[in-house]
Amino acid sequence: GENGEAGTMRMPAPPPAGSVDPVGYHTNPPPKGRPVRVYADGVFDLFHLGHMRQLQQAKMAFPNTYLIVGVTGDAETHKRKGLTVMSAKERAESVRHCRWIDEVVEDCPWVLTVDFLEKHQIDYVAHDDIPYGASEGDDIYKPIKEKGMFLVTQRTEGVSTTGIITKIVRDYEQYISRQLKRGTSRQELNISWLKKNELDIKRHVAELRDNIRSNWTTTGRELSRDLKQFWHSSRSNSPAPGSYFNYTPGRSGAKSPLSWIERGDKHNQDFAAGYAMGLIGGVRSWMEGSKRVNLSGSRAPSPNGDDEDSYDSNPEEGSSRRGRS
């Protein structure tokens, strides 16, 4: 693989449906001499891996399986389960593209009836064995189990439509920032102008912080260079040899002044990243201010004798205060 991930991106195949009987019931033996007609139904919103692996189990239940999948309509789904992300048309079309499916039944009934089973000549119904409650009863698949027509499928742990929506809601600001960065307008995302600018500021600050954290050596070298330009080596208060400002990465025996950060402690790195952002801005502002003071203090006296830095308003003290720079 490009990044060493080859061989790690495959899940083990799930067991075929019907590997175990439903709790408290027994499953009939399959018919012989023809394809076994298996039915599975669902909402299939945000058609995902958990759905696909359930349908794979149903298809693999027998050597010769004809898999029929029912997709509930919008009216029934919204009444019983609430808002969906995808419309009925989108949900049904997603299911049609699954390799395991032979036939799709649109706007299927929420609760299976004998008439529906006979109409589609269904031999088995595949679903997980957790009781599925509705207004009609505590387990709408109980009559199917009693007839011996129920095939147990296994859920894929950690994968569900509810789980996906929960992740998006939990990381709401990150996904909003992602979409703004990709060019989606705030009107499309239904957020205010104030919220958009707040997220933009957070994103820029995060990018700057991450850049500082990943470039400690470069940041230290730039700060050192700026300070060296201000402090000349001839000055008595210039940094002493071997100090932070004379640190050279890679030099034998040299210890980075940021070694306490480089130990990998995330708390230290977060604190230091924020500290460095303020330090660099503060030091550079101070340097610019100091340069302006030094330049104004070293100007030649005004020919008119009115330079306030070279002459004092008191004539008796004027001679002692000239050229004080």
Short mmCIF file of C-alpha atoms in Angstrom, two decimals:
data_model
loop_
_atom_site.label_atom_id
_atom_site.label_comp_id
_atom_site.label_asym_id
_atom_site.label_seq_id
_atom_site.Cartn_x
_atom_site.Cartn_y
_atom_site.Cartn_z
CA GLY A 1 0.00 0.00 0.00
CA GLU A 2 0.96 3.64 -0.43
CA ASN A 3 1.18 4.22 3.32
CA GLY A 4 1.68 0.70 4.64
CA GLU A 5 -2.02 0.04 5.25
CA ALA A 6 -2.45 -2.77 2.72
CA GLY A 7 -3.78 -5.93 4.37
CA THR A 8 -5.47 -4.02 7.20
CA MET A 9 -8.58 -2.79 5.37
CA ARG A 10 -10.69 -5.95 5.28
CA MET A 11 -13.12 -7.30 7.88
CA PRO A 12 -13.71 -11.04 8.36
CA ALA A 13 -16.83 -12.32 6.62
CA PRO A 14 -19.91 -12.61 8.82
CA PRO A 15 -21.53 -16.01 9.46
CA PRO A 16 -24.42 -17.03 7.15
CA ALA A 17 -27.91 -16.17 8.34
CA GLY A 18 -29.58 -19.04 10.18
CA SER A 19 -26.36 -20.32 11.77
CA VAL A 20 -28.30 -20.33 15.06
CA ASP A 21 -32.02 -20.63 15.78
CA PRO A 22 -33.93 -17.67 17.24
CA VAL A 23 -34.12 -17.81 21.03
CA GLY A 24 -37.02 -20.04 22.05
CA TYR A 25 -37.89 -21.10 18.50
CA HIS A 26 -36.82 -23.53 15.79
CA THR A 27 -36.12 -22.83 12.10
CA ASN A 28 -37.62 -25.07 9.40
CA PRO A 29 -35.31 -26.98 7.01
CA PRO A 30 -35.01 -25.33 3.55
CA PRO A 31 -36.93 -26.51 0.48
CA LYS A 32 -34.99 -28.60 -2.05
CA GLY A 33 -34.70 -28.53 -5.82
CA ARG A 34 -35.19 -24.74 -6.22
CA PRO A 35 -33.73 -21.40 -5.09
CA VAL A 36 -34.59 -20.50 -1.50
CA ARG A 37 -36.44 -17.18 -1.39
CA VAL A 38 -35.22 -15.07 1.55
CA TYR A 39 -36.70 -11.70 2.50
CA ALA A 40 -35.10 -8.88 4.50
CA ASP A 41 -36.63 -5.47 5.13
CA GLY A 42 -35.62 -2.16 6.66
CA VAL A 43 -35.44 1.61 6.41
CA PHE A 44 -31.83 1.51 5.13
CA ASP A 45 -31.20 5.21 5.79
CA LEU A 46 -27.58 6.23 5.08
CA PHE A 47 -27.06 2.75 3.59
CA HIS A 48 -23.92 1.58 5.36
CA LEU A 49 -21.66 -1.32 6.21
CA GLY A 50 -24.00 -2.76 8.84
CA HIS A 51 -26.83 -2.98 6.29
CA MET A 52 -24.57 -4.53 3.65
CA ARG A 53 -23.21 -7.21 5.97
CA GLN A 54 -26.73 -8.12 7.11
CA LEU A 55 -27.79 -8.60 3.47
CA GLN A 56 -24.60 -10.56 2.80
CA GLN A 57 -25.55 -12.97 5.60
CA ALA A 58 -29.03 -13.39 4.15
CA LYS A 59 -27.67 -14.09 0.66
CA MET A 60 -25.17 -16.65 1.99
CA ALA A 61 -27.74 -18.51 4.09
CA PHE A 62 -28.08 -21.23 1.42
CA PRO A 63 -26.05 -22.32 -1.62
CA ASN A 64 -28.82 -21.10 -3.93
CA THR A 65 -30.55 -18.04 -2.46
CA TYR A 66 -32.83 -15.50 -4.12
CA LEU A 67 -32.74 -12.40 -1.90
CA ILE A 68 -35.69 -9.99 -1.83
CA VAL A 69 -35.27 -6.73 0.08
CA GLY A 70 -38.13 -4.49 1.19
CA VAL A 71 -37.57 -0.74 1.67
CA THR A 72 -40.13 1.20 3.72
CA GLY A 73 -41.74 4.33 2.24
CA ASP A 74 -41.43 7.86 3.58
CA ALA A 75 -44.96 8.15 5.01
CA GLU A 76 -44.74 5.00 7.13
CA THR A 77 -41.12 5.60 8.14
CA HIS A 78 -41.59 9.21 9.24
CA LYS A 79 -44.73 8.25 11.20
CA ARG A 80 -43.04 5.42 13.06
CA LYS A 81 -39.36 6.44 13.32
CA GLY A 82 -39.20 10.16 12.56
CA LEU A 83 -37.03 12.14 10.16
CA THR A 84 -34.67 10.37 7.77
CA VAL A 85 -31.60 11.82 6.07
CA MET A 86 -32.39 10.20 2.71
CA SER A 87 -35.72 10.05 0.89
CA ALA A 88 -37.45 6.77 0.08
CA LYS A 89 -36.30 7.01 -3.54
CA GLU A 90 -32.68 7.52 -2.47
CA ARG A 91 -32.86 4.70 0.08
CA ALA A 92 -34.31 2.25 -2.44
CA GLU A 93 -31.78 3.23 -5.12
CA SER A 94 -28.90 2.75 -2.67
CA VAL A 95 -30.12 -0.77 -1.86
CA ARG A 96 -30.40 -1.64 -5.58
CA HIS A 97 -26.66 -1.08 -5.94
CA CYS A 98 -25.79 -3.73 -3.36
CA ARG A 99 -24.26 -6.83 -4.98
CA TRP A 100 -26.13 -9.30 -2.74
CA ILE A 101 -29.66 -8.27 -3.75
CA ASP A 102 -31.80 -9.84 -6.45
CA GLU A 103 -35.04 -7.87 -6.07
CA VAL A 104 -36.24 -4.70 -4.28
CA VAL A 105 -39.81 -4.24 -2.97
CA GLU A 106 -40.63 -0.54 -2.62
CA ASP A 107 -42.87 0.81 0.16
CA CYS A 108 -42.96 -2.54 1.90
CA PRO A 109 -45.26 -3.11 4.91
CA TRP A 110 -43.86 -2.30 8.36
CA VAL A 111 -45.45 -5.43 9.81
CA LEU A 112 -45.38 -8.55 7.64
CA THR A 113 -48.65 -10.28 6.84
CA VAL A 114 -49.45 -13.77 5.56
CA ASP A 115 -50.76 -12.24 2.32
CA PHE A 116 -47.46 -10.43 1.71
CA LEU A 117 -45.42 -13.60 2.37
CA GLU A 118 -47.59 -15.63 -0.02
CA LYS A 119 -47.58 -12.94 -2.72
CA HIS A 120 -43.78 -12.95 -2.89
CA GLN A 121 -43.46 -16.69 -2.18
CA ILE A 122 -41.12 -16.01 0.74
CA ASP A 123 -39.55 -19.01 2.50
CA TYR A 124 -37.64 -17.15 5.23
CA VAL A 125 -37.36 -13.69 6.76
CA ALA A 126 -33.86 -12.58 7.79
CA HIS A 127 -33.31 -10.16 10.67
CA ASP A 128 -31.35 -9.93 13.92
CA ASP A 129 -32.94 -11.70 16.88
CA ILE A 130 -33.41 -8.62 19.10
CA PRO A 131 -37.19 -8.17 19.63
CA TYR A 132 -38.39 -5.35 17.36
CA GLY A 133 -41.23 -3.53 19.04
CA ALA A 134 -44.04 -1.49 17.50
CA SER A 135 -47.57 -0.44 18.36
CA GLU A 136 -48.68 -3.87 17.12
CA GLY A 137 -46.65 -5.72 19.76
CA ASP A 138 -43.34 -6.19 21.54
CA ASP A 139 -41.86 -8.17 18.62
CA ILE A 140 -43.32 -7.77 15.14
CA TYR A 141 -41.33 -10.83 13.95
CA LYS A 142 -42.82 -13.16 16.57
CA PRO A 143 -45.44 -14.70 14.20
CA ILE A 144 -42.64 -15.40 11.68
CA LYS A 145 -40.54 -17.10 14.37
CA GLU A 146 -43.50 -19.21 15.42
CA LYS A 147 -43.90 -20.45 11.84
CA GLY A 148 -40.20 -21.51 11.74
CA MET A 149 -39.49 -19.01 8.94
CA PHE A 150 -37.02 -16.74 10.75
CA LEU A 151 -33.29 -16.61 9.91
CA VAL A 152 -31.08 -14.95 12.55
CA THR A 153 -28.49 -12.45 11.30
CA GLN A 154 -25.72 -10.88 13.39
CA ARG A 155 -25.35 -7.13 13.88
CA THR A 156 -22.07 -5.41 12.99
CA GLU A 157 -21.04 -3.87 16.30
CA GLY A 158 -20.40 -0.13 16.34
CA VAL A 159 -22.05 0.53 12.96
CA SER A 160 -25.58 1.91 12.73
CA THR A 161 -27.47 4.85 11.21
CA THR A 162 -28.04 6.23 14.71
CA GLY A 163 -24.32 5.93 15.46
CA ILE A 164 -23.33 7.77 12.28
CA ILE A 165 -25.74 10.63 12.99
CA THR A 166 -24.50 10.79 16.60
CA LYS A 167 -20.90 11.16 15.42
CA ILE A 168 -21.85 14.01 13.08
CA VAL A 169 -23.82 15.82 15.80
CA ARG A 170 -21.01 15.28 18.32
CA ASP A 171 -18.38 16.73 15.95
CA TYR A 172 -20.78 19.33 14.54
CA GLU A 173 -18.35 22.26 14.47
CA GLN A 174 -15.61 20.21 12.79
CA TYR A 175 -17.94 19.13 9.99
CA ILE A 176 -19.31 22.67 9.56
CA SER A 177 -15.73 24.01 9.31
CA ARG A 178 -14.92 21.25 6.81
CA GLN A 179 -17.84 22.22 4.59
CA LEU A 180 -17.06 25.95 4.81
CA LYS A 181 -13.48 25.23 3.81
CA ARG A 182 -14.77 23.30 0.79
CA GLY A 183 -16.84 26.27 -0.38
CA THR A 184 -20.30 25.51 1.00
CA SER A 185 -22.14 28.73 1.84
CA ARG A 186 -23.39 29.49 5.34
CA GLN A 187 -26.93 29.73 3.92
CA GLU A 188 -26.72 26.12 2.69
CA LEU A 189 -25.46 25.06 6.13
CA ASN A 190 -28.15 27.16 7.87
CA ILE A 191 -25.70 28.95 10.19
CA SER A 192 -25.48 32.64 11.07
CA TRP A 193 -22.84 35.09 9.89
CA LEU A 194 -21.53 35.28 13.47
CA LYS A 195 -21.20 31.49 13.74
CA LYS A 196 -19.38 31.29 10.41
CA ASN A 197 -16.80 33.86 11.48
CA GLU A 198 -16.37 32.22 14.87
CA LEU A 199 -15.59 28.89 13.18
CA ASP A 200 -13.23 30.57 10.69
CA ILE A 201 -11.25 32.12 13.56
CA LYS A 202 -11.09 28.79 15.40
CA ARG A 203 -9.88 27.05 12.26
CA HIS A 204 -7.12 29.60 11.60
CA VAL A 205 -5.95 29.47 15.22
CA ALA A 206 -5.93 25.65 15.13
CA GLU A 207 -3.92 25.64 11.89
CA LEU A 208 -1.39 28.09 13.35
CA ARG A 209 -1.10 26.05 16.56
CA ASP A 210 -0.59 22.81 14.64
CA ASN A 211 2.00 24.46 12.43
CA ILE A 212 3.96 25.64 15.48
CA ARG A 213 3.72 22.23 17.14
CA SER A 214 5.02 20.46 14.04
CA ASN A 215 7.83 22.94 13.38
CA TRP A 216 9.47 23.56 16.76
CA THR A 217 13.00 23.68 15.36
CA THR A 218 12.07 26.16 12.60
CA THR A 219 10.11 28.34 15.03
CA GLY A 220 13.01 28.45 17.50
CA ARG A 221 15.50 29.28 14.74
CA GLU A 222 13.34 32.14 13.42
CA LEU A 223 12.89 33.61 16.89
CA SER A 224 16.62 33.29 17.57
CA ARG A 225 17.47 35.04 14.29
CA ASP A 226 15.10 37.92 15.02
CA LEU A 227 16.54 38.44 18.49
CA LYS A 228 20.13 38.24 17.27
CA GLN A 229 19.41 41.03 14.81
CA PHE A 230 18.31 43.20 17.72
CA TRP A 231 21.04 42.24 20.21
CA HIS A 232 24.46 42.87 18.67
CA SER A 233 27.30 40.75 19.97
CA SER A 234 29.27 43.86 21.00
CA ARG A 235 26.67 44.78 23.60
CA SER A 236 27.26 43.79 27.19
CA ASN A 237 23.75 42.46 27.60
CA SER A 238 23.93 40.31 24.48
CA PRO A 239 22.98 36.64 25.07
CA ALA A 240 25.94 34.63 26.33
CA PRO A 241 27.49 31.88 24.19
CA GLY A 242 25.69 28.59 24.60
CA SER A 243 22.38 30.21 25.51
CA TYR A 244 19.04 29.54 23.81
CA PHE A 245 19.80 32.03 21.05
CA ASN A 246 23.05 30.28 20.12
CA TYR A 247 21.46 26.83 20.05
CA THR A 248 22.29 24.94 16.84
CA PRO A 249 20.17 21.87 16.03
CA GLY A 250 22.26 18.77 15.36
CA ARG A 251 25.39 20.09 17.14
CA SER A 252 27.07 17.44 19.27
CA GLY A 253 26.08 17.74 22.91
CA ALA A 254 23.60 20.55 22.22
CA LYS A 255 20.32 20.31 24.06
CA SER A 256 17.24 21.87 22.56
CA PRO A 257 15.67 24.57 24.73
CA LEU A 258 12.36 22.95 23.80
CA SER A 259 13.44 19.48 24.95
CA TRP A 260 10.76 19.46 27.66
CA ILE A 261 8.18 19.78 24.89
CA GLU A 262 9.77 17.15 22.68
CA ARG A 263 9.14 14.46 25.27
CA GLY A 264 5.75 13.89 23.61
CA ASP A 265 3.49 15.06 26.41
CA LYS A 266 0.39 16.35 24.58
CA HIS A 267 -0.54 18.67 27.46
CA ASN A 268 2.92 20.25 27.34
CA GLN A 269 2.74 20.62 23.56
CA ASP A 270 -0.69 22.27 23.64
CA PHE A 271 0.43 24.70 26.34
CA ALA A 272 3.70 25.44 24.57
CA ALA A 273 2.00 25.95 21.21
CA GLY A 274 -0.26 28.62 22.66
CA TYR A 275 2.60 30.13 24.64
CA ALA A 276 4.81 30.26 21.56
CA MET A 277 2.11 31.99 19.52
CA GLY A 278 1.84 34.74 22.13
CA LEU A 279 5.60 34.88 22.70
CA ILE A 280 6.50 35.31 19.06
CA GLY A 281 3.90 38.02 18.52
CA GLY A 282 4.86 39.80 21.74
CA VAL A 283 8.62 39.67 21.16
CA ARG A 284 8.34 40.93 17.61
CA SER A 285 6.05 43.79 18.67
CA TRP A 286 8.49 44.69 21.46
CA MET A 287 11.42 44.58 19.04
CA GLU A 288 9.69 46.88 16.59
CA GLY A 289 8.88 49.32 19.39
CA SER A 290 12.45 49.18 20.70
CA LYS A 291 13.86 49.83 17.24
CA ARG A 292 11.69 52.93 16.89
CA VAL A 293 12.87 54.25 20.26
CA ASN A 294 16.52 53.63 19.38
CA LEU A 295 16.20 55.30 16.01
CA SER A 296 14.49 58.37 17.43
CA GLY A 297 17.07 58.60 20.24
CA SER A 298 20.04 58.54 17.87
CA ARG A 299 18.88 61.35 15.55
CA ALA A 300 21.19 64.34 15.12
CA PRO A 301 20.18 67.54 17.00
CA SER A 302 17.82 69.79 15.11
CA PRO A 303 19.54 72.84 13.50
CA ASN A 304 16.85 75.00 15.07
CA GLY A 305 17.67 73.71 18.52
CA ASP A 306 14.09 72.52 19.12
CA ASP A 307 14.67 68.76 19.23
CA GLU A 308 13.11 67.63 22.45
CA ASP A 309 15.36 64.56 22.59
CA SER A 310 18.56 66.71 22.44
CA TYR A 311 17.62 69.88 24.35
CA ASP A 312 15.90 70.42 27.64
CA SER A 313 13.59 73.36 28.31
CA ASN A 314 15.75 74.26 31.34
CA PRO A 315 18.77 76.24 30.04
CA GLU A 316 20.83 75.44 33.12
CA GLU A 317 20.58 71.72 32.49
CA GLY A 318 20.69 71.81 28.69
CA SER A 319 24.40 71.18 28.32
CA SER A 320 24.28 68.07 30.47
CA ARG A 321 21.33 66.50 28.63
CA ARG A 322 22.39 66.95 25.03
CA GLY A 323 23.04 63.81 23.11
CA ARG A 324 21.68 61.66 25.92
CA SER A 325 21.21 58.79 23.53
#
